[in-house]
Tab-separated table of C-alpha atoms in Angstrom:
chain	number	residue	atom	x	y	z
A	1034	MET	CA	0.000	0.000	0.000
A	1035	ASP	CA	1.361	3.408	-0.970
A	1036	LEU	CA	0.912	5.554	2.172
A	1037	LYS	CA	2.335	8.691	0.463
A	1038	ASN	CA	-0.855	9.451	-1.390
A	1039	ILE	CA	-3.560	8.690	1.184
A	1040	GLY	CA	-2.830	11.433	3.727
A	1041	LEU	CA	-1.594	11.431	7.293
A	1042	GLY	CA	-4.957	10.690	8.941
A	1043	ALA	CA	-5.601	7.688	6.740
A	1044	ALA	CA	-2.011	6.473	7.205
A	1045	LEU	CA	-2.416	6.639	10.978
A	1046	ALA	CA	-5.710	4.771	10.752
A	1047	VAL	CA	-4.075	2.021	8.686
A	1048	ALA	CA	-1.153	1.777	11.107
A	1049	TYR	CA	-3.513	1.795	14.114
A	1050	SER	CA	-5.771	-0.898	12.695
A	1051	SER	CA	-2.887	-3.156	11.732
A	1052	VAL	CA	-1.096	-2.945	15.093
A	1053	VAL	CA	-3.913	-3.649	17.552
A	1054	GLU	CA	-5.882	-6.864	17.193
A	1055	ASN	CA	-9.059	-7.779	19.026
A	1056	PRO	CA	-8.094	-8.887	22.551
A	1057	THR	CA	-8.425	-12.477	23.702
A	1058	GLU	CA	-10.143	-13.406	26.970
A	1059	LYS	CA	-6.717	-14.071	28.466
A	1060	GLN	CA	-5.471	-10.622	27.429
A	1061	ILE	CA	-8.547	-8.953	28.946
A	1062	ARG	CA	-7.951	-10.781	32.245
A	1063	GLN	CA	-4.326	-9.645	32.113
A	1064	MET	CA	-5.482	-6.040	31.616
A	1065	VAL	CA	-7.486	-6.223	34.851
A	1066	LEU	CA	-4.549	-7.857	36.652
A	1067	LYS	CA	-2.317	-5.048	35.409
A	1068	TRP	CA	-4.720	-2.440	36.830
A	1069	ASP	CA	-4.746	-4.317	40.146
A	1070	TRP	CA	-0.939	-4.464	40.189
A	1071	LEU	CA	-0.635	-0.753	39.371
A	1072	VAL	CA	-3.039	0.229	42.169
A	1073	ASN	CA	-1.250	-1.946	44.736
A	1074	ASN	CA	2.353	-1.271	43.704
A	1075	THR	CA	2.821	2.052	41.925
A	1076	THR	CA	1.932	5.737	42.011
A	1077	PRO	CA	-1.331	7.532	41.196
A	1078	GLU	CA	0.419	8.980	38.129
A	1079	LYS	CA	1.228	5.511	36.766
A	1080	ILE	CA	-2.335	4.371	37.458
A	1081	ALA	CA	-3.683	7.403	35.579
A	1082	ASP	CA	-1.363	6.598	32.657
A	1083	TYR	CA	-3.198	3.283	32.242
A	1084	TYR	CA	-6.440	5.131	31.490
A	1085	HIS	CA	-7.321	6.066	27.911
A	1086	PRO	CA	-6.995	9.802	27.131
A	1087	GLU	CA	-10.810	9.968	26.735
A	1088	ALA	CA	-11.616	7.717	29.723
A	1089	ILE	CA	-14.275	8.174	32.357
A	1090	LEU	CA	-14.255	6.778	35.881
A	1091	LEU	CA	-17.379	6.263	37.971
A	1092	PRO	CA	-15.517	5.713	41.232
A	1093	THR	CA	-16.471	3.766	44.311
A	1094	PHE	CA	-15.672	6.506	46.814
A	1095	ASP	CA	-16.550	9.717	44.977
A	1096	PRO	CA	-20.039	10.796	43.894
A	1097	ASN	CA	-18.782	12.482	40.717
A	1098	ILE	CA	-18.040	11.139	37.267
A	1099	LEU	CA	-14.316	11.690	36.812
A	1100	LYS	CA	-12.684	12.616	33.509
A	1101	GLY	CA	-9.087	13.369	32.727
A	1102	ARG	CA	-5.688	12.510	34.081
A	1103	LYS	CA	-5.679	15.169	36.834
A	1104	ALA	CA	-8.983	13.905	38.249
A	1105	PHE	CA	-7.735	10.301	38.184
A	1106	ILE	CA	-4.500	11.243	39.940
A	1107	LYS	CA	-6.404	13.124	42.635
A	1108	TYR	CA	-8.781	10.184	43.200
A	1109	PHE	CA	-6.035	7.559	43.410
A	1110	THR	CA	-3.906	9.842	45.595
A	1111	ASN	CA	-6.785	10.034	48.069
A	1112	LEU	CA	-7.240	6.254	48.020
A	1113	SER	CA	-3.571	5.400	48.344
A	1114	SER	CA	-3.141	7.811	51.262
A	1115	LYS	CA	-5.278	5.533	53.441
A	1116	PRO	CA	-3.076	3.446	55.770
A	1117	ASN	CA	-2.438	-0.049	54.366
A	1118	PHE	CA	-4.655	0.522	51.318
A	1119	ARG	CA	-5.020	-2.525	49.023
A	1120	VAL	CA	-7.277	-3.876	46.301
A	1121	GLN	CA	-7.918	-7.607	46.051
A	1122	LEU	CA	-9.543	-9.073	42.947
A	1123	HIS	CA	-12.019	-11.926	43.308
A	1124	HIS	CA	-12.414	-14.573	40.669
A	1125	PRO	CA	-14.088	-15.456	38.399
A	1126	MET	CA	-14.530	-12.410	36.193
A	1127	ASP	CA	-17.063	-12.147	33.403
A	1128	ILE	CA	-15.250	-11.373	30.146
A	1129	GLN	CA	-16.738	-10.038	26.917
A	1130	ARG	CA	-14.885	-9.297	23.708
A	1131	GLY	CA	-15.603	-6.711	21.059
A	1132	TYR	CA	-13.988	-4.980	18.128
A	1133	LYS	CA	-10.717	-3.610	19.526
A	1134	MET	CA	-12.175	-3.602	23.018
A	1135	GLY	CA	-12.593	-5.870	25.975
A	1136	ILE	CA	-14.989	-5.783	28.909
A	1137	ALA	CA	-14.387	-7.334	32.317
A	1138	SER	CA	-16.862	-7.367	35.194
A	1139	GLY	CA	-16.487	-8.819	38.640
A	1140	LEU	CA	-15.817	-8.182	42.288
A	1141	TYR	CA	-12.918	-6.765	44.262
A	1142	THR	CA	-12.358	-5.663	47.817
A	1143	PHE	CA	-10.912	-2.310	48.781
A	1144	SER	CA	-9.300	-2.485	52.204
A	1145	SER	CA	-7.324	-0.246	54.523
A	1146	ASP	CA	-7.059	0.341	58.240
A	1147	GLU	CA	-10.411	2.138	57.857
A	1148	GLY	CA	-12.215	-1.066	56.804
A	1149	SER	CA	-13.022	-3.339	53.868
A	1150	PHE	CA	-15.530	-2.690	51.091
A	1151	LEU	CA	-16.638	-5.490	48.792
A	1152	SER	CA	-17.284	-3.755	45.488
A	1153	ARG	CA	-18.281	-4.584	41.948
A	1154	PHE	CA	-16.574	-3.316	38.827
A	1155	THR	CA	-16.817	-3.098	35.087
A	1156	PHE	CA	-13.810	-2.157	33.004
A	1157	VAL	CA	-14.031	-1.374	29.317
A	1158	PHE	CA	-10.598	-1.529	27.705
A	1159	LYS	CA	-10.232	0.170	24.349
A	1160	ALA	CA	-7.374	0.199	21.879
A	1161	SER	CA	-5.466	3.452	22.181
A	1162	LYS	CA	-3.492	5.302	19.551
A	1163	ILE	CA	-0.854	5.939	22.232
A	1164	GLY	CA	-0.206	2.223	22.473
A	1165	GLY	CA	-1.983	-0.963	23.431
A	1166	TYR	CA	-5.181	-1.113	25.414
A	1167	ARG	CA	-6.173	1.382	28.092
A	1168	VAL	CA	-9.063	1.665	30.536
A	1169	PHE	CA	-11.755	3.542	28.607
A	1170	THR	CA	-14.611	3.216	31.090
A	1171	HIS	CA	-14.329	2.090	34.708
A	1172	HIS	CA	-17.434	1.771	36.849
A	1173	SER	CA	-17.116	0.714	40.470
A	1174	SER	CA	-19.537	0.675	43.361
A	1175	VAL	CA	-19.842	-0.874	46.775
A	1176	LEU	CA	-21.801	-4.100	46.511
A	1177	PRO	CA	-25.284	-3.458	47.875
A	1178	THR	CA	-26.827	-5.799	50.385
A	1179	ALA	CA	-29.655	-8.002	49.169
A	1180	PRO	CA	-33.157	-6.690	49.974
């Protein structure tokens, strides 16, 4: 294919589509495990870097819908400042695959010296032009008690 004559935007689209394939179930599980590892072992900045540039976060412990790297850093800074803060994934996860995206839903527990909160999550991972898959949508809420 002669990329000289199709324009920069089209060339980027061709390069983007040829680099990122549809994720497998195993890859989607690994994406969630990576998020878990980042939250438990790195900085709020590195966690925010794992979110897509256009991502939204419906967080467990904030009533607002969060958008943008600064908001993500602030949220994860607040979480990680809690003494002995950890996230523990529970298995199994429900995995769904789509065109250049993956969806994982399941349960995890947030814990710190302040207590433990069994919560549910849904991650939507979307192919990113900045490389690989990133969290595009993340919804998390404390698991409600049964009526």
